[in-house]
Amino acid sequence: MGSNGTPGVRAAGLKRTGAGARPAKRRLLVPAAAVVGTLLLTGCSQANKEQWKRLGLPVGASDRTEAMESLWIGAWIAALIVGVLVWGLILWASVRYYRRNENAPRQTRYNLPLEVLYTLAPFAIIGVLFFYTIEHGNEITHMSDDPSHTINVVGQQWQWTFNYKETVDGQEGVWETGTLEKPAELWLPINESVQFDLTSPDVIHSFWVPSFYFKLDVIPGRTNKFQLTPTKTGTFAGKCAELCGLYHSRMVFAVRVVTPDEYQAHLRELAAKGQTGAATGGQDATTIPGHGEQEGEK
Ligand SMILES: [Cu+2]
């Protein structure tokens, strides 16, 4: 800022004048442009645009996601309509009745039509939301009597065990389990219906596969059930959605949706490894890294 040896003084002096304000504005311009640029660059991919259209939902990968998606988007649209109406009325009232002098505005004790309206309108809103929630909820939780596959999902501190309840090479049932170091994999065949029976030997967990738009609590002492049919092949993330203790955050698993042939081959692989029968879970998953010893079955 010059060579007279007092740059600080000159800079401070200039700041107050109109000409001196410009560098400060320019300094703000660069980070602002960086933020906007980053947002634009990261926000413009096709996948991102599609996700915006679904209001944040991931790509749906089961036959139950359509109902959930329309409920999700419908509820947001309803909330936005109510929101815009309320914000508009607040804005209108604050501009229209802004205090201009000492005189109080005209006082109205009660207005019957208005009171009837704001008593009935919330009932109407709740009624519509209730109707669609029940209707879509029934569709999403519908259970058929003969699902193609049944899997007993065991949520345990702090991993998952999957018991595939089918006869594989003459063996009744095969299973696989995860550890903290090597999270479990859940294999599913595409376009075949699956029933999940959720059980827990210890505390409450929650079985969640975001791409299926489905989450259900895993509660000790009872069996929660639901069914769905995977409709997309690929690997999807799964996790525990209920704070369940020290290593809750590591109760993750992968869902691998494959062709029916690959699914059967995987089950035979498990049988060949000797993982037959049913595992109630617990033992392998309680190995804590750094401690090295097992806490024993819960
Ligand atoms: Cu958990």
Coordinates of C-alpha atoms and ligand atoms in Angstrom, one line a residue:
M1 CA 0.0 0.0 0.0
G2 CA 2.7 2.5 -0.9
S3 CA 6.2 3.0 0.2
N4 CA 5.9 5.8 2.8
G5 CA 6.2 3.3 5.6
T6 CA 2.7 3.8 7.1
P7 CA 0.5 1.5 5.1
G8 CA -1.8 0.7 8.1
V9 CA -2.6 4.4 8.7
R10 CA -3.3 5.1 5.1
A11 CA -5.5 2.0 4.7
A12 CA -7.5 2.9 7.8
G13 CA -7.9 6.4 6.6
L14 CA -9.1 5.4 3.2
K15 CA -11.6 3.0 4.4
R16 CA -14.0 5.7 5.5
T17 CA -14.2 7.3 2.1
G18 CA -16.4 6.0 -0.8
A19 CA -13.4 5.1 -2.9
G20 CA -11.8 3.2 0.0
A21 CA -14.9 1.0 0.4
R22 CA -14.3 -0.7 -2.9
P23 CA -11.4 -3.0 -1.9
A24 CA -13.4 -4.3 1.0
K25 CA -16.3 -5.1 -1.3
R26 CA -13.9 -6.8 -3.7
R27 CA -12.4 -8.8 -0.9
L28 CA -15.9 -10.1 -0.2
L29 CA -16.6 -10.7 -3.8
V30 CA -14.0 -13.4 -4.2
P31 CA -15.2 -15.8 -1.4
A32 CA -18.8 -15.1 -2.4
A33 CA -18.0 -16.1 -6.0
A34 CA -16.2 -19.2 -4.7
V35 CA -19.2 -20.2 -2.6
V36 CA -21.7 -19.7 -5.4
G37 CA -19.4 -21.3 -7.9
T38 CA -18.9 -24.4 -5.7
L39 CA -22.7 -24.7 -5.2
L40 CA -23.3 -24.4 -8.9
L41 CA -20.6 -26.9 -9.8
T42 CA -21.6 -29.5 -7.2
G43 CA -25.3 -28.9 -7.7
C44 CA -25.6 -29.3 -11.4
S45 CA -25.1 -33.0 -12.1
Q46 CA -28.0 -34.8 -13.5
A47 CA -28.2 -37.2 -10.5
N48 CA -28.3 -34.2 -8.2
K49 CA -31.1 -32.6 -10.2
E50 CA -33.1 -35.8 -10.0
Q51 CA -32.5 -36.0 -6.3
W52 CA -33.8 -32.4 -5.9
K53 CA -37.0 -33.5 -7.8
R54 CA -37.4 -36.3 -5.2
L55 CA -36.9 -33.7 -2.5
G56 CA -33.7 -35.3 -1.2
L57 CA -34.8 -39.0 -1.4
P58 CA -32.2 -41.4 -2.9
V59 CA -33.0 -43.5 -6.0
G60 CA -35.7 -45.9 -4.9
A61 CA -34.7 -49.6 -5.2
S62 CA -37.8 -51.6 -4.1
D63 CA -41.4 -52.0 -5.0
R64 CA -42.5 -50.0 -1.9
T65 CA -40.6 -46.8 -2.7
E66 CA -43.2 -45.3 -5.2
A67 CA -45.9 -45.0 -2.5
M68 CA -43.4 -43.6 0.0
E69 CA -42.1 -41.1 -2.6
S70 CA -45.6 -39.8 -3.5
L71 CA -46.5 -39.4 0.2
W72 CA -43.2 -37.6 0.9
I73 CA -43.6 -35.2 -2.0
G74 CA -47.3 -34.7 -1.4
A75 CA -46.8 -33.9 2.3
W76 CA -44.1 -31.3 1.4
I77 CA -46.4 -29.7 -1.2
A78 CA -49.2 -29.5 1.3
A79 CA -46.9 -28.0 3.9
L80 CA -45.6 -25.5 1.4
I81 CA -49.1 -24.3 0.5
V82 CA -50.0 -23.8 4.1
G83 CA -46.6 -22.2 4.7
V84 CA -46.9 -19.7 1.9
L85 CA -50.5 -18.8 3.0
V86 CA -49.3 -18.2 6.6
W87 CA -46.2 -16.3 5.7
G88 CA -48.2 -14.2 3.3
L89 CA -50.8 -13.4 6.0
I90 CA -48.1 -12.5 8.5
L91 CA -46.4 -10.2 5.9
W92 CA -49.7 -8.6 4.9
A93 CA -50.8 -8.0 8.5
S94 CA -47.4 -6.5 9.5
V95 CA -47.4 -4.1 6.5
R96 CA -51.1 -3.2 6.5
Y97 CA -51.2 -2.6 10.3
Y98 CA -47.8 -1.2 10.8
R99 CA -48.0 1.3 13.7
R100 CA -48.4 4.8 12.1
N101 CA -49.7 6.9 15.0
E102 CA -50.8 6.6 18.6
N103 CA -54.4 5.6 17.8
A104 CA -55.2 1.9 18.4
P105 CA -56.6 0.2 15.3
R106 CA -60.3 -0.8 15.3
Q107 CA -60.8 -3.6 17.9
T108 CA -62.9 -6.6 16.9
R109 CA -64.1 -8.8 19.7
Y110 CA -64.9 -11.8 17.7
N111 CA -65.7 -12.8 14.1
L112 CA -67.7 -16.0 13.8
P113 CA -66.9 -17.0 10.2
L114 CA -63.2 -16.4 10.9
E115 CA -63.3 -18.5 14.1
V116 CA -65.2 -21.3 12.3
L117 CA -62.6 -21.2 9.5
Y118 CA -59.5 -21.5 11.7
T119 CA -61.1 -24.3 13.7
L120 CA -62.2 -26.3 10.7
A121 CA -59.2 -25.7 8.4
P122 CA -56.7 -27.5 10.6
F123 CA -59.1 -30.5 10.8
A124 CA -59.4 -30.6 7.1
I125 CA -55.6 -30.4 6.7
I126 CA -55.0 -33.2 9.3
G127 CA -57.8 -35.3 7.7
V128 CA -56.2 -35.2 4.2
L129 CA -52.8 -36.0 5.6
F130 CA -54.2 -38.8 7.8
F131 CA -56.1 -40.3 4.8
Y132 CA -53.0 -40.4 2.5
T133 CA -50.7 -41.6 5.3
I134 CA -53.0 -44.5 6.1
E135 CA -53.6 -45.4 2.4
H136 CA -49.9 -45.3 1.5
G137 CA -48.9 -46.9 4.8
N138 CA -51.1 -49.9 4.1
E139 CA -49.6 -50.2 0.7
I140 CA -46.0 -50.0 2.1
T141 CA -46.5 -52.4 4.9
H142 CA -48.6 -54.9 3.0
M143 CA -47.7 -58.5 3.7
S144 CA -48.4 -61.4 1.3
D145 CA -48.9 -64.9 2.7
D146 CA -46.2 -66.6 0.6
P147 CA -43.1 -64.4 0.1
S148 CA -40.4 -66.1 -2.1
H149 CA -37.7 -65.7 0.6
T150 CA -37.6 -65.2 4.4
I151 CA -34.6 -63.7 6.1
N152 CA -34.2 -63.4 9.9
V153 CA -32.3 -60.2 10.5
V154 CA -30.6 -60.1 13.9
G155 CA -29.5 -56.7 15.1
Q156 CA -27.0 -57.1 17.9
Q157 CA -24.4 -54.9 19.6
W158 CA -22.8 -53.9 17.2
Q159 CA -23.3 -55.7 14.0
W160 CA -25.9 -57.7 12.0
T161 CA -26.5 -61.4 11.4
F162 CA -28.6 -62.5 8.4
N163 CA -30.3 -66.0 8.6
Y164 CA -31.5 -67.1 5.1
K165 CA -34.3 -69.4 5.9
E166 CA -34.1 -71.8 2.9
T167 CA -32.9 -75.3 2.2
V168 CA -29.5 -75.1 0.6
D169 CA -27.8 -78.3 -0.5
G170 CA -29.9 -80.2 1.9
Q171 CA -29.1 -77.9 4.8
E172 CA -31.9 -76.1 6.7
G173 CA -30.8 -72.4 6.6
V174 CA -27.6 -70.6 6.1
W175 CA -26.3 -67.5 7.7
E176 CA -23.7 -64.8 7.6
T177 CA -22.6 -62.2 10.2
G178 CA -20.6 -59.1 10.4
T179 CA -17.9 -57.8 12.8
L180 CA -16.8 -54.3 13.5
E181 CA -13.8 -54.8 11.2
K182 CA -15.8 -56.5 8.5
P183 CA -19.4 -55.4 8.3
A184 CA -22.1 -57.8 7.2
E185 CA -23.5 -58.2 3.7
L186 CA -27.1 -58.9 3.0
W187 CA -27.7 -60.6 -0.3
L188 CA -31.1 -60.3 -2.0
P189 CA -32.4 -61.6 -5.4
I190 CA -33.9 -59.0 -7.7
N191 CA -37.6 -59.1 -8.5
E192 CA -38.3 -61.7 -5.8
S193 CA -40.3 -60.9 -2.7
V194 CA -38.5 -61.1 0.6
Q195 CA -39.8 -61.1 4.1
F196 CA -37.6 -59.7 6.9
D197 CA -38.1 -61.0 10.4
L198 CA -36.3 -58.6 12.8
T199 CA -35.1 -59.8 16.2
S200 CA -32.5 -58.6 18.7
P201 CA -30.7 -60.5 21.5
D202 CA -29.8 -57.3 23.4
V203 CA -31.1 -53.8 23.0
I204 CA -33.4 -51.9 20.5
H205 CA -31.8 -51.4 17.1
S206 CA -33.3 -50.1 13.8
F207 CA -33.0 -51.8 10.5
W208 CA -32.6 -49.2 7.8
V209 CA -31.8 -49.3 4.1
P210 CA -32.3 -45.7 2.8
S211 CA -32.6 -46.8 -0.8
F212 CA -35.7 -49.0 0.1
Y213 CA -37.2 -46.0 1.9
F214 CA -37.8 -48.4 4.8
K215 CA -36.8 -48.5 8.4
L216 CA -38.2 -50.7 11.2
D217 CA -37.2 -51.1 14.8
V218 CA -35.5 -54.3 16.0
I219 CA -36.9 -54.9 19.4
P220 CA -35.7 -57.6 21.9
G221 CA -38.5 -60.0 22.9
R222 CA -40.6 -59.5 19.8
T223 CA -40.4 -60.1 16.0
N224 CA -41.1 -57.2 13.7
K225 CA -41.8 -58.1 10.1
F226 CA -42.0 -56.5 6.7
Q227 CA -41.8 -57.4 3.1
L228 CA -40.5 -55.9 -0.1
T229 CA -39.2 -56.8 -3.6
P230 CA -35.9 -55.3 -4.6
T231 CA -36.2 -53.8 -8.1
K232 CA -32.6 -52.6 -8.8
T233 CA -29.4 -54.6 -8.8
G234 CA -26.4 -53.0 -7.1
T235 CA -24.9 -52.4 -3.7
F236 CA -26.8 -50.2 -1.2
A237 CA -25.9 -48.9 2.2
G238 CA -27.7 -50.1 5.3
K239 CA -27.3 -49.0 8.9
C240 CA -28.7 -49.1 12.4
A241 CA -30.9 -46.1 13.0
E242 CA -31.4 -46.3 16.7
L243 CA -28.6 -45.2 19.1
C244 CA -27.7 -48.6 20.7
G245 CA -24.5 -48.1 22.5
L246 CA -20.8 -47.4 22.1
Y247 CA -20.3 -48.7 18.5
H248 CA -23.7 -47.8 17.2
S249 CA -22.1 -45.7 14.4
R250 CA -20.3 -48.9 13.1
M251 CA -23.5 -50.9 12.8
V252 CA -23.4 -50.6 9.1
F253 CA -23.9 -53.2 6.4
A254 CA -24.1 -53.6 2.6
V255 CA -27.1 -54.8 0.7
R256 CA -26.2 -56.6 -2.5
V257 CA -29.1 -57.0 -4.9
V258 CA -28.1 -59.6 -7.5
T259 CA -29.7 -62.0 -10.0
P260 CA -31.6 -65.0 -8.5
D261 CA -28.7 -67.3 -9.8
E262 CA -26.1 -65.2 -8.1
Y263 CA -28.2 -65.2 -5.0
Q264 CA -28.5 -69.0 -4.9
A265 CA -24.7 -69.4 -5.6
H266 CA -24.0 -67.1 -2.7
L267 CA -26.2 -69.2 -0.4
R268 CA -24.4 -72.4 -1.5
E269 CA -21.1 -70.6 -0.8
L270 CA -22.3 -70.0 2.8
A271 CA -23.3 -73.6 3.1
A272 CA -19.9 -74.8 1.8
K273 CA -18.2 -72.6 4.5
G274 CA -20.3 -74.5 7.1
Q275 CA -22.4 -71.5 8.0
T276 CA -25.6 -73.6 8.2
G277 CA -28.5 -73.7 10.6
A278 CA -29.3 -70.4 12.4
A279 CA -27.1 -67.9 14.2
T280 CA -28.8 -65.9 16.9
G281 CA -26.0 -63.3 16.7
G282 CA -23.9 -61.6 19.3
Q283 CA -20.7 -63.6 19.7
D284 CA -18.6 -62.4 16.7
A285 CA -19.9 -58.9 16.8
T286 CA -18.8 -58.1 20.4
T287 CA -15.1 -58.2 19.5
I288 CA -14.0 -54.6 20.2
P289 CA -10.9 -53.4 18.2
G290 CA -8.1 -52.6 20.5
H291 CA -9.4 -54.7 23.3
G292 CA -9.0 -58.0 21.5
E293 CA -11.3 -60.1 23.6
Q294 CA -14.8 -61.2 23.3
E295 CA -17.4 -60.1 25.8
G296 CA -19.2 -63.3 25.3
E297 CA -22.7 -63.9 24.0
K298 CA -25.3 -61.5 25.1
Ligands
CU1 CU -27.8 -50.7 16.7

